[in-house]
Coordinates of C-alpha atoms in Angstrom, one line a residue:
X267 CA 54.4 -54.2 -131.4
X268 CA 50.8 -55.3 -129.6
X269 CA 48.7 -58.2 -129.3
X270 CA 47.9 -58.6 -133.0
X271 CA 48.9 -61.5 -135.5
X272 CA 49.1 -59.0 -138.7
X273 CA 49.8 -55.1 -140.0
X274 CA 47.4 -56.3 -142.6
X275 CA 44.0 -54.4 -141.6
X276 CA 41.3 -57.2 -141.4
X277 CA 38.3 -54.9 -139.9
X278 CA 38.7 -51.7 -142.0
X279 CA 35.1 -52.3 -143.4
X280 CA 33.6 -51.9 -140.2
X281 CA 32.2 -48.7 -139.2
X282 CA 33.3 -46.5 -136.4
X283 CA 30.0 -47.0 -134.2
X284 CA 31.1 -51.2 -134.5
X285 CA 34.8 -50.7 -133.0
X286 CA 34.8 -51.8 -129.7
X287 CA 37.5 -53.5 -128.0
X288 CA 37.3 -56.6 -125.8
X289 CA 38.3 -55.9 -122.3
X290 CA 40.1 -59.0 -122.0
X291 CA 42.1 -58.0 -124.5
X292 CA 42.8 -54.3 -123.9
X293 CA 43.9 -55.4 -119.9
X294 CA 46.7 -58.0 -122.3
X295 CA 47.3 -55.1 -124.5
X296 CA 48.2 -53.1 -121.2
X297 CA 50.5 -54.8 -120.1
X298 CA 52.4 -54.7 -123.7
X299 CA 52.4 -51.1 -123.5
X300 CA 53.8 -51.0 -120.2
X301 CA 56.5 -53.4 -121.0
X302 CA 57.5 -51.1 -123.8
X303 CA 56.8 -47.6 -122.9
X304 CA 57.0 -47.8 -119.1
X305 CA 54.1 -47.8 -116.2
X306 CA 54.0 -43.6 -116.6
X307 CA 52.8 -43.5 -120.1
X308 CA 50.4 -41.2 -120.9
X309 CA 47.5 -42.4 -123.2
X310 CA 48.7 -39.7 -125.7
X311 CA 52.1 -41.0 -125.9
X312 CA 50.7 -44.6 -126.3
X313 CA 49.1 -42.5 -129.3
X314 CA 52.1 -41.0 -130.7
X315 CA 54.9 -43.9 -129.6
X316 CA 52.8 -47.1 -130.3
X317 CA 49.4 -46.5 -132.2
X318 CA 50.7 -44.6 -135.4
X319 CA 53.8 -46.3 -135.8
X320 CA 51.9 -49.8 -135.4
X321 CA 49.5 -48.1 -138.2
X322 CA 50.9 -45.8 -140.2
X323 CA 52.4 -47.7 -143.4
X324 CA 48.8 -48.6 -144.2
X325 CA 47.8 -45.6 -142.6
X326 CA 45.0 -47.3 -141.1
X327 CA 42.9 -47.7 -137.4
X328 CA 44.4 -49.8 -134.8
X329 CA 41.3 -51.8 -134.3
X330 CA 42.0 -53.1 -138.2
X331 CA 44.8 -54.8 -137.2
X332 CA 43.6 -56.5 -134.3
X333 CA 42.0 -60.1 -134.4
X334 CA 38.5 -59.7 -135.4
X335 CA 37.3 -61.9 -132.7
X336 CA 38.4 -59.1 -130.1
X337 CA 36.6 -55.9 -131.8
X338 CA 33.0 -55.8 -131.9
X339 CA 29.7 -54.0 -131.3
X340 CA 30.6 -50.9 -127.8
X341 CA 28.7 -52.3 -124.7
X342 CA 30.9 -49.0 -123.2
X343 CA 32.1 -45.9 -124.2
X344 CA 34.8 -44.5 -122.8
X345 CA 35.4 -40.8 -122.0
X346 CA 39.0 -40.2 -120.9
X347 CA 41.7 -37.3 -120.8
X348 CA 45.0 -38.1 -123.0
X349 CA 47.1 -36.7 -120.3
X350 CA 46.2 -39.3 -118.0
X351 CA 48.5 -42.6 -117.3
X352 CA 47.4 -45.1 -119.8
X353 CA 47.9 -47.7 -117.2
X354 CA 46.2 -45.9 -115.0
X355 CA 43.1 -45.3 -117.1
X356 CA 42.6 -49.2 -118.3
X357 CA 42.6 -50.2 -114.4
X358 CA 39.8 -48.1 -113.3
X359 CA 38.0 -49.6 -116.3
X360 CA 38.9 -53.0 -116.2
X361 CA 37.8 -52.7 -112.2
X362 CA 34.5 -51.5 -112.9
X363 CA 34.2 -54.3 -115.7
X364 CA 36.1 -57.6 -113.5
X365 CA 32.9 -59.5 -114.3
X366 CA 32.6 -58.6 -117.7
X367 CA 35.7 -59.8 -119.5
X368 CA 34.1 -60.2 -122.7
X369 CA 32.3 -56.8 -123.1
X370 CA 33.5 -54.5 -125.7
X371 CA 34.3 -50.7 -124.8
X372 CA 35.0 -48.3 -127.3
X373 CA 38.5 -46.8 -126.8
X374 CA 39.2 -43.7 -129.5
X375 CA 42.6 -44.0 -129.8
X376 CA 41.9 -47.8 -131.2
X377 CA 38.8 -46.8 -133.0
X378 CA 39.8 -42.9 -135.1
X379 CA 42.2 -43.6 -136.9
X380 CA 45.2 -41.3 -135.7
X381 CA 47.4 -41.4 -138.8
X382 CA 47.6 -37.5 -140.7
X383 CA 46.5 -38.0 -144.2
X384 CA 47.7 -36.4 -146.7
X385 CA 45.3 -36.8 -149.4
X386 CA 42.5 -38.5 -147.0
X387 CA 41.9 -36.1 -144.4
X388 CA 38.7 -36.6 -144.8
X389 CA 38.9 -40.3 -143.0
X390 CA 39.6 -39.1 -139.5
X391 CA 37.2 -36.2 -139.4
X392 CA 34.3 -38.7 -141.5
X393 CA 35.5 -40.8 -137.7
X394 CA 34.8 -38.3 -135.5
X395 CA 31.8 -36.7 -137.0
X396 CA 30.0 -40.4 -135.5
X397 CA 31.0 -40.1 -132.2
X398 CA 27.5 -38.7 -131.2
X399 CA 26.6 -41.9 -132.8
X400 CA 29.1 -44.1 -130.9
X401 CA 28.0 -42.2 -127.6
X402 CA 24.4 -43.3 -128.5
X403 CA 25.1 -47.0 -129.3
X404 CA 26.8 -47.8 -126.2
X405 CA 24.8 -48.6 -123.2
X406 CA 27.2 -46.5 -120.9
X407 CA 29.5 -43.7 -120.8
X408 CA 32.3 -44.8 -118.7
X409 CA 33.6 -40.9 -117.4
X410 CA 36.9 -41.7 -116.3
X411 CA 38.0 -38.8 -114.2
X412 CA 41.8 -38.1 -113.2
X413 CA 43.2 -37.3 -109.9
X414 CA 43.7 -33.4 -111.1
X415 CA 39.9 -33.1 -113.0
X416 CA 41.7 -32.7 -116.5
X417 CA 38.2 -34.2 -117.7
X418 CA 36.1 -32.3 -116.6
X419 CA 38.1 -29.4 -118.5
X420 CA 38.5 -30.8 -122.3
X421 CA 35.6 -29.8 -124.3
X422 CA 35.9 -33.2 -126.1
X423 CA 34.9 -35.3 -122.6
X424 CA 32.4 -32.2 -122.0
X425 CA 30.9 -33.0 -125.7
X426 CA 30.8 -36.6 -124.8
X427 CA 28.6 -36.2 -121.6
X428 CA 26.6 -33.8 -123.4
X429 CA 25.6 -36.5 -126.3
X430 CA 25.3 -39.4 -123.2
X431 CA 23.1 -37.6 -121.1
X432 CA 21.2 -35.7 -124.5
X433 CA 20.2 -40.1 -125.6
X434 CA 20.3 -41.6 -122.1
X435 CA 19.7 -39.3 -119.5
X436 CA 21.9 -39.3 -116.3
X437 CA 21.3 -42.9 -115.7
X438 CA 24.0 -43.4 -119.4
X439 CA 26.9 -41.8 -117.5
X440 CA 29.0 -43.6 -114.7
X441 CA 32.1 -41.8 -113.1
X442 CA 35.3 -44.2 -112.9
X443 CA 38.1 -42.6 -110.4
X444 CA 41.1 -44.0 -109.2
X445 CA 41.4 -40.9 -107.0
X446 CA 38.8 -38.2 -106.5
X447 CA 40.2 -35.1 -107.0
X448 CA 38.9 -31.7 -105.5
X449 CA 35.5 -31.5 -107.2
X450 CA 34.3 -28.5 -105.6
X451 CA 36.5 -26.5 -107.3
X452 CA 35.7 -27.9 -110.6
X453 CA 32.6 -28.0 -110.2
X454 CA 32.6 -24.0 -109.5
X455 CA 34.8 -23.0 -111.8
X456 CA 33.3 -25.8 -114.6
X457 CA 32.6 -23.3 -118.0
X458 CA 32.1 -25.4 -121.3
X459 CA 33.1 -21.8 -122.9
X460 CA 36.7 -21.9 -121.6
X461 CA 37.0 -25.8 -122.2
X462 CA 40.5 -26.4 -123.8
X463 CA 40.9 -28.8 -126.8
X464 CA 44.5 -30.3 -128.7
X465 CA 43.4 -28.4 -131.8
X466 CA 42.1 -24.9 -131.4
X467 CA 39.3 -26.3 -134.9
X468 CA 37.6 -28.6 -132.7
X469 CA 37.3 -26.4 -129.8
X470 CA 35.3 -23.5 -132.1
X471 CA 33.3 -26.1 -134.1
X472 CA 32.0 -27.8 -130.7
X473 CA 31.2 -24.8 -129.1
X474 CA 28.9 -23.8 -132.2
X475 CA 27.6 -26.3 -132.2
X476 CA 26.5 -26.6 -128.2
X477 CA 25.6 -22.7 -128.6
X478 CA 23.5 -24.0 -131.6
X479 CA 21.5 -26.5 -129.4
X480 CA 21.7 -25.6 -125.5
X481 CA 23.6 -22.8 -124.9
X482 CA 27.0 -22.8 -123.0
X483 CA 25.4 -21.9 -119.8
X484 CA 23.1 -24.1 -119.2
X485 CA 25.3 -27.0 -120.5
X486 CA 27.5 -26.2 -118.0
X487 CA 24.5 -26.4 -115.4
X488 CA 23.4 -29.4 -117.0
X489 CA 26.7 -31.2 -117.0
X490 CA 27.1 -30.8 -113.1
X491 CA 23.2 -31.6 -112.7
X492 CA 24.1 -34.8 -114.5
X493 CA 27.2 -36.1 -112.8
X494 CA 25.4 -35.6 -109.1
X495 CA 22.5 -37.5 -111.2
X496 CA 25.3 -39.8 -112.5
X497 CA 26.5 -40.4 -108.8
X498 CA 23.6 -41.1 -107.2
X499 CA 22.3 -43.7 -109.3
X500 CA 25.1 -45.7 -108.7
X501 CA 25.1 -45.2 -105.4
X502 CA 21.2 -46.4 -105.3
X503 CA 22.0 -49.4 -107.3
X504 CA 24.8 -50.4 -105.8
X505 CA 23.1 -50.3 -102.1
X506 CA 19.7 -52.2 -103.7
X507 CA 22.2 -54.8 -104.6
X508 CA 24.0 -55.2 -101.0
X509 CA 20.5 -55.1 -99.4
X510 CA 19.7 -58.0 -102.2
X511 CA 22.8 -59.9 -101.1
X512 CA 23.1 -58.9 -97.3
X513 CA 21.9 -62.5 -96.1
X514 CA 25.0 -64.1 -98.1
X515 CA 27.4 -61.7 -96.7
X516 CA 28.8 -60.6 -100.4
X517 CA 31.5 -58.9 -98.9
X518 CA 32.3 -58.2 -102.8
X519 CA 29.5 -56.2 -103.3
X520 CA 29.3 -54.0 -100.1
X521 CA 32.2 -52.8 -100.7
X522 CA 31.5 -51.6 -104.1
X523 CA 28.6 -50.0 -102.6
X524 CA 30.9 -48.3 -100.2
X525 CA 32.8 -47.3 -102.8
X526 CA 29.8 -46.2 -104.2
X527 CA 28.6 -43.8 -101.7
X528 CA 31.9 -42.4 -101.3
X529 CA 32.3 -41.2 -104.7
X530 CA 28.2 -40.0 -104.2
X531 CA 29.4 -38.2 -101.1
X532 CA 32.8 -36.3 -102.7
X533 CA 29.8 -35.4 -105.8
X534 CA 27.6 -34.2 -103.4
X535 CA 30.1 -32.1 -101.0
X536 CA 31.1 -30.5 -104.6
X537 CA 27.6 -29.8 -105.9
X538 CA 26.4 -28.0 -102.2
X539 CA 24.1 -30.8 -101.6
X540 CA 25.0 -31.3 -97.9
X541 CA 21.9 -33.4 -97.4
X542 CA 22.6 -36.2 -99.8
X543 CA 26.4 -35.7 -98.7
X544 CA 25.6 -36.7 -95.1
X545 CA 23.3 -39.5 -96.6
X546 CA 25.8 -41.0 -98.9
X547 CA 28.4 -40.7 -95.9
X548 CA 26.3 -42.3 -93.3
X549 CA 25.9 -45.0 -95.8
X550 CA 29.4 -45.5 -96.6
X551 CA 30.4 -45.2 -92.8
X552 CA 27.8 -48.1 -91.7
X553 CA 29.1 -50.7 -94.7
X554 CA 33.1 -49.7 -93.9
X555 CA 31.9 -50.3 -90.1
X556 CA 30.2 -53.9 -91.0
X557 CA 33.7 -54.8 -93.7
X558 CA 36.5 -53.0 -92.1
X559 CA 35.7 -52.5 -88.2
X560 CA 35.3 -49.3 -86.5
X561 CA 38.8 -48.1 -86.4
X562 CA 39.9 -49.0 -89.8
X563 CA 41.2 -45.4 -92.0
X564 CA 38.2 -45.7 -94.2
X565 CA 35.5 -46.1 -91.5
X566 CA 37.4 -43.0 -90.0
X567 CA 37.1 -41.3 -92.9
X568 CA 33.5 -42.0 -93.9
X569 CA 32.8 -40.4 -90.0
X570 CA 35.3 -37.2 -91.3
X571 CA 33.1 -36.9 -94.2
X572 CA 29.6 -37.2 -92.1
X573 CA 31.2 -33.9 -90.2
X574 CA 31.9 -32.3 -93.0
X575 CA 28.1 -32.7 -94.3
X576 CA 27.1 -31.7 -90.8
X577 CA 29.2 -28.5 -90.8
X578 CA 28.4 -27.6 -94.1
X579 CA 24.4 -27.4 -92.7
X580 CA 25.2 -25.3 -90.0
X581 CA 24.5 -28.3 -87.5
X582 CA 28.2 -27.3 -86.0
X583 CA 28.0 -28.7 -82.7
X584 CA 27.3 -32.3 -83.8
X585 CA 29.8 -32.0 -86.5
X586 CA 32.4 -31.1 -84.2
X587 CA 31.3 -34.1 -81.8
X588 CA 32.1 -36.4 -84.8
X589 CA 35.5 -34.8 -85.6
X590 CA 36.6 -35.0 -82.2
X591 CA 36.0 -38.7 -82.2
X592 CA 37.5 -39.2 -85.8
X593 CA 40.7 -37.3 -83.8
X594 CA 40.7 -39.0 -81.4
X595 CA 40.7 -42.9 -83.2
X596 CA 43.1 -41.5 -86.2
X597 CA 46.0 -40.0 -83.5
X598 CA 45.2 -44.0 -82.0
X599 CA 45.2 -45.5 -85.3
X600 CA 47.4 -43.5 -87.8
X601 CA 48.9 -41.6 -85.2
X602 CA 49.2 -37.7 -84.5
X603 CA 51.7 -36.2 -87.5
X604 CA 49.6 -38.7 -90.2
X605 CA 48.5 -36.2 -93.3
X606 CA 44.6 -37.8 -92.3
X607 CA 44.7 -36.7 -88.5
X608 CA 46.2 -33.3 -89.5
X609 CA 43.7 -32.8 -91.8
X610 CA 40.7 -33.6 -89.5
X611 CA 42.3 -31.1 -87.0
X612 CA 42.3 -28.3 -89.5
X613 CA 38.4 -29.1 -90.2
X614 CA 37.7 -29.2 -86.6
X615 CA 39.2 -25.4 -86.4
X616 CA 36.9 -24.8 -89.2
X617 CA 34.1 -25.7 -87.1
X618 CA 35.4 -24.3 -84.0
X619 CA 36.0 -20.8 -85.7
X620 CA 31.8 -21.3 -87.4
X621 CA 30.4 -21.0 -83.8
X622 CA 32.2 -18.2 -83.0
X623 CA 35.5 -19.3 -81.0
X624 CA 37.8 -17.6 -82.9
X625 CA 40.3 -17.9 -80.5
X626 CA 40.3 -22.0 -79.9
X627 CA 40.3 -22.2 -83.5
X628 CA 43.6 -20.2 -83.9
X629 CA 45.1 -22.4 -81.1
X630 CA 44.0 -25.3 -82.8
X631 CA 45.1 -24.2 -86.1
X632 CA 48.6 -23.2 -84.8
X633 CA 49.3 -26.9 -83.8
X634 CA 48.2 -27.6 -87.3
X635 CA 50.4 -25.2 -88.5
X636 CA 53.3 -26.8 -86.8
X637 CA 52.9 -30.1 -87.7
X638 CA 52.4 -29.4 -91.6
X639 CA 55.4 -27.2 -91.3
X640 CA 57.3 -30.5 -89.9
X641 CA 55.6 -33.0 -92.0
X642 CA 55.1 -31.5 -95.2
X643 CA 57.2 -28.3 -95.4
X644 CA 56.8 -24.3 -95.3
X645 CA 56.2 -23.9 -99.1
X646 CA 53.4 -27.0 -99.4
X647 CA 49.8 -25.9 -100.6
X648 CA 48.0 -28.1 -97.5
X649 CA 50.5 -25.8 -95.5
X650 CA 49.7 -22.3 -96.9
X651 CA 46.2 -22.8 -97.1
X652 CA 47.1 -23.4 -93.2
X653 CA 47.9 -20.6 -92.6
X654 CA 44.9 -19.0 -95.0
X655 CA 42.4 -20.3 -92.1
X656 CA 45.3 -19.3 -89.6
X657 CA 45.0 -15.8 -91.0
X658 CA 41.3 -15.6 -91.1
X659 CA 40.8 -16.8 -87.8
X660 CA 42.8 -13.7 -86.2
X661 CA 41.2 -11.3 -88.8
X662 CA 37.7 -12.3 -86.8
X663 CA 39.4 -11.5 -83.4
X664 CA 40.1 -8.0 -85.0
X665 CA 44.1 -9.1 -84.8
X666 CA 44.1 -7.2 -88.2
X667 CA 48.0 -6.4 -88.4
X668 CA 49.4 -9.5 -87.4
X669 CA 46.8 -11.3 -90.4
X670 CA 47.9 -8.6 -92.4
X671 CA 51.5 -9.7 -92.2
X672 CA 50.5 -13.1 -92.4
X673 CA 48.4 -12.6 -95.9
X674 CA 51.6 -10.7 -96.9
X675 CA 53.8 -13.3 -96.4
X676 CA 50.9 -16.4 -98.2
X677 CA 50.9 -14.1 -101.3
X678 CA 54.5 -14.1 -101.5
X679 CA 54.6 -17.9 -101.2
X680 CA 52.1 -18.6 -103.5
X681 CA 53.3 -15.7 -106.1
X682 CA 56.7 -17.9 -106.0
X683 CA 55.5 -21.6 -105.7
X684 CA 52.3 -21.2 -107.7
X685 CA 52.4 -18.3 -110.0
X686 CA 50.9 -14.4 -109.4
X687 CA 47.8 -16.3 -111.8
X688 CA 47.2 -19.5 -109.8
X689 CA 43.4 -19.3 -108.7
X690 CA 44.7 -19.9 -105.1
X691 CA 47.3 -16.5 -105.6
X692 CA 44.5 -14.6 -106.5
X693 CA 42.2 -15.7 -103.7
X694 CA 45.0 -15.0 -100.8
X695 CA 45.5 -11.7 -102.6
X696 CA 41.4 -11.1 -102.3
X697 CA 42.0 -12.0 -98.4
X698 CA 44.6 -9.4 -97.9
X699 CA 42.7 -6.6 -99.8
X700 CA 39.9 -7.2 -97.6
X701 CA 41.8 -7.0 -94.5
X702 CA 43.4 -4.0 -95.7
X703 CA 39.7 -2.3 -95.9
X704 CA 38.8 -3.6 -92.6
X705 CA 41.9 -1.6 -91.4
X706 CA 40.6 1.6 -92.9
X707 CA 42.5 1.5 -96.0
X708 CA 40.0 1.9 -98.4
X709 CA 41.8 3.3 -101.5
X710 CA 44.5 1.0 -100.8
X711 CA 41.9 -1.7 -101.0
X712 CA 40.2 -0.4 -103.9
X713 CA 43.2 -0.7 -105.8
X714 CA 43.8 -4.2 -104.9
X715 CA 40.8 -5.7 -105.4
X716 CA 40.6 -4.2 -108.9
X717 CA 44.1 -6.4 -110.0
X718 CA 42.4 -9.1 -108.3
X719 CA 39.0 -8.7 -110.1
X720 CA 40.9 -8.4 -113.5
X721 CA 42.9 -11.4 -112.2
X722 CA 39.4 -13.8 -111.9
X723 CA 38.3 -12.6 -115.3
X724 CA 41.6 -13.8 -117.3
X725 CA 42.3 -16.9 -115.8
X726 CA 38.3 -17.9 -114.1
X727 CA 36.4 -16.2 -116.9
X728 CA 33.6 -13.1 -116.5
X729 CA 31.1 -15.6 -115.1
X730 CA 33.1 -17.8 -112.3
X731 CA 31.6 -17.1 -108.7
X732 CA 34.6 -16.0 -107.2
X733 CA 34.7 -13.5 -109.8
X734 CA 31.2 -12.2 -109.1
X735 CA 32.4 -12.0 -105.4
X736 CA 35.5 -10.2 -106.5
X737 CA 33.2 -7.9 -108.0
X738 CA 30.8 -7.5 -105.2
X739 CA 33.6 -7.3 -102.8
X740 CA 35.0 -4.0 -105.5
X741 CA 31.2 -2.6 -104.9
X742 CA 31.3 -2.4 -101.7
X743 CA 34.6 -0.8 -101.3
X744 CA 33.5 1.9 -103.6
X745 CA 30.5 2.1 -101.5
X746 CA 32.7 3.0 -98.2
X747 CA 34.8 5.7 -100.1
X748 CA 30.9 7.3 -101.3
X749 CA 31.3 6.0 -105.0
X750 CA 27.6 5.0 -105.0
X751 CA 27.0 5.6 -108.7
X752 CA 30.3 3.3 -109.5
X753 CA 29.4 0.5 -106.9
X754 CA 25.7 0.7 -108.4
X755 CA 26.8 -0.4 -111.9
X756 CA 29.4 -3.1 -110.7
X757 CA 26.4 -4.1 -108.1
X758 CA 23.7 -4.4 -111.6
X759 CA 26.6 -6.2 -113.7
X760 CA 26.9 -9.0 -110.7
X761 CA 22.9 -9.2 -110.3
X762 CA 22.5 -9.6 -113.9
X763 CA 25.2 -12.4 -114.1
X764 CA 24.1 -14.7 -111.4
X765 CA 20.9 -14.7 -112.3
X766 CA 21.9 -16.0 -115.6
X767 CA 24.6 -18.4 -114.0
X768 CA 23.1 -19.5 -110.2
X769 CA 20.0 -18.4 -111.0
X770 CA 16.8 -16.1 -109.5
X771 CA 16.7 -18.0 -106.2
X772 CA 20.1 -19.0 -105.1
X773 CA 21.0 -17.0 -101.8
X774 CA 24.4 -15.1 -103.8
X775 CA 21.7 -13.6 -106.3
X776 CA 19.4 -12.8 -103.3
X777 CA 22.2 -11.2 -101.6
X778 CA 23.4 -9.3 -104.6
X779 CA 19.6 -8.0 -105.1
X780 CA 20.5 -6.7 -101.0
X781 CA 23.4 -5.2 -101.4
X782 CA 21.8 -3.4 -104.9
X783 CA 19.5 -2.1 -102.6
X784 CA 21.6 -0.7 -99.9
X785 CA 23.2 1.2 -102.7
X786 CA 20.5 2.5 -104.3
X787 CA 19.0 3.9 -100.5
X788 CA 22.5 5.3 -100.1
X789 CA 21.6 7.5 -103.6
X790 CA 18.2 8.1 -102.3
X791 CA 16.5 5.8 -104.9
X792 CA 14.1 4.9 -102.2
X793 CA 11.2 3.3 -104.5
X794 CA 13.3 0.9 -106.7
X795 CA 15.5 0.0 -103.5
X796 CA 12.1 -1.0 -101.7
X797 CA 10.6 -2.8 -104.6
X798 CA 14.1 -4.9 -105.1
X799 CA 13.7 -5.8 -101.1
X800 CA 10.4 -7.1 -101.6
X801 CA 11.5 -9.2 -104.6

């Protein structure tokens, strides 16, 4: 089974750092493993159904039984999730390397040999002991990351950008996606301490080891600093090569800067760097214009994505003159119940509700409402976190009872279709604790928000920002039942820990220091609360 002529092993002498694959032949290899296993394969049942059978009567690698001619020294290394569809992982890559059929990427399930020794254990650990090596010989680390993020949550993949950026610098790493998936959250909640790994061995020895050399902290800084560093590079390339080619009209390579830029954009939007976000965006808009026309559904969503930039900035006026545009094309285009014009309705409420109308935004949002209810269903996540904006929209017109009811009935939803530990569970039950206190309810509100804040620290870990804000949020409940000593601790905790995570200057720290002070005039520590103003 596979494209090879023997089970005799013909390149065992060849060290791990040599076993690349040609590309040619792993896009032919493909399609053998979808004949046999199916198009939903994931890469670790290509492991388990075809690799270690193929192998394991010589208990060998499957590179030593392909034809020499197709293994040789890694132009490419690439960094990939075994959960993810196999076919889905060898088109992203054989996309990004079209014009480079006869390069050599370094694939692990080829290269380590998977087969459990019994008196040679030593052979597959010996394997991935060089991987830092392998990582260093290539001339890129292809990141390949899946529609849900799983990548950017192994601790292997987080090893592997470590080693690329550690012997390359950002400039090494290139993210492949077929799909982007929602980055800002995993770039929030992105912790190289909670990073899971197959074997619970691997997981302890790589996190000695990065606590040896960097710390887990400031990998997990450095990891996000690099894949925005990552993103724009290829973005900048990508747009010096169109402005190289524009005269020819290389429709080819516009669009891969297009492509470019929008994966820049989606980087940026997750990393808080609005600026670069309505940079990439304006980019991507003008080369979808020049390709695709004005109207086309990628034009329309490079413009969605400029608003987005916009909002983000505060500059919410111009960002809702784009969105009402984008509207106003996509209910032309796509039509007015299509998931994309629904969405940009829900944004444009979001932008409505930042300049204060509180009440056009709930109108707005209750025609959202109503079409995701009819399009997508009661229980869909786009359609609860609906009604989350729904909800906080009549909470800031002081409808506090009827958002109340409404946060009653999300957590109930999301307690029965996600789970009482699903991040977004925890959040709606944040919502409806806070609402409770703006009622009056303090105790009742107390209470809540401590099952929430022990909630964040299971499933985000101690040092996730929500959690920080779920402890914040805790302080200043405490404060408003005259706890001050108790909120004062919880307030010192929070300071100390984003000054460690977002560090001295980011405006959460600088409002933690504010609230810290409040506190400590409240107790009649009037010196230290002056000198923390001042700082």
């Amino acid at each position: 089974m596979g494209l090879h002529s023997k089970v005799t092993p013909v390149n065992e002498d060849r060290p791990v750092t040599e076993c690349g694959i040609r590309v040619s032949w792993l896009c032919s290899w493909a399609k053998v493993v979808e004949q046999d296993l199916g198009p939903d394969a994931t890469t670790g049942e290509v492991c388990a159904q075809l690799v270690i059978p193929s192998t394991s009567s010589k208990r060998c690698r499957y590179v030593d039984i392909i034809e020499p001619e197709n293994v040789g020294s890694p132009h490419y290394f690439i960094s990939h999730t075994w959960s993810w569809r196999f076919a889905m992982l060898v088109e992203v890559v054989a996309q990004r390397l079209q014009h480079e059929p006869d390069s050599f990427v370094w694939l692990d399930i080829c290269a380590i040999n998977q087969n459990k020794y019994e008196d040679k254990g030593e052979l597959q650990l010996d394997d991935i002991s060089h991987l830092a090596s392998v990582v260093r010989k290539a001339k890129t680390t292809l990141f390949c990351l899946d529609e849900e993020g799983k990548t950017l949550t192994r601790i292997w993949c987080l090893f592997e950008i470590w080693h690329t950026v550690k012997a390359k610098g950002p400039a090494g790493l290139e993210i492949l996606a077929y799909k982007m998936p929602d980055l800002k959250q995993l770039f929030e909640g992105l912790d190289v301490s909670r990073a899971a790994a197959s074997l619970e061995s691997d997981r302890v020895r790589i996190l000695a080891e990065i606590a040896a050399d960097i710390g887990h902290t400031q990998l997990s800084l450095g990891i996000k600093e690099a894949l925005v560093a990552s993103a724009e590079h290829e973005a900048q390339q990508a747009l010096s090569l169109d402005a190289s080619t524009s005269a020819a009209h290389d429709d080819a390579t516009a669009l891969r800067a297009a492509k470019a830029c929008n994966k820049a954009t989606n980087v940026m939007l997750a990393a808080g760097k609005y600026n670069m976000a309505e940079k990439y965006s304006s980019k991507q808009y003008a080369l979808y214009g020049r390709l695709l026309g004005p109207e086309h559904p990628d034009t329309l969503e490079s413009k969605h994505f400029i608003a987005l930039s916009l909002n983000f900035q505060g500059k919410h006026a111009e960002a809702e003159g784009k969105l009402r545009q984008v509207i106003e094309l996509q209910q032309k285009v796509l039509g007015p119940e299509h998931f994309l014009t629904i969405r940009s309705m829900s944004n444009l409420a979001v932008t409505m509700g930042e300049q204060g109308r509180h009440a056009e935004a709930e109108g707005v949002q209750r025609q959202v409402l109503e079409l995701m209810q009819k399009t997508l269903g009661y229980e869909h996540p786009d359609t609860l976190a609906c009604m989350v904006g729904l909800a906080a929209s009549l909470g800031r017109q002081g409808k506090l009872t009827e958002a109340e009811a409404m946060e009653q009935q999300l957590l109930t939803s999301r307690q029965k279709v996600l789970g009482p530990e699903h991040p977004d569970t925890i959040s709606i039950m944040s919502n409806l604790a806070r609402t409770v206190g703006q009622q009056g309810r303090h105790d009742r509100a107390g209470v809540m928000q401590q099952q929430v804040l022990e909630l964040m620290q299971k499933v985000l870990g101690p040092e996730h920002p929500s959690t920080l804000t779920g402890m914040n949020n805790l302080a200043g409940t405490l404060g408003q039942l005259g706890k001050f000593s108790e909120a004062e601790a919880i307030q010192r905790q929070v300071l100390e820990l984003q000054q460690k995570v977002q560090g001295v200057e980011h405006p959460l720290t600088l409002l933690s220091m504010s609230n810290l002070a409040s506190t400590l005039h409240q107790q009649g520590k009037f010196v230290e609360a002056e000198t923390m103003q001042r700082q």
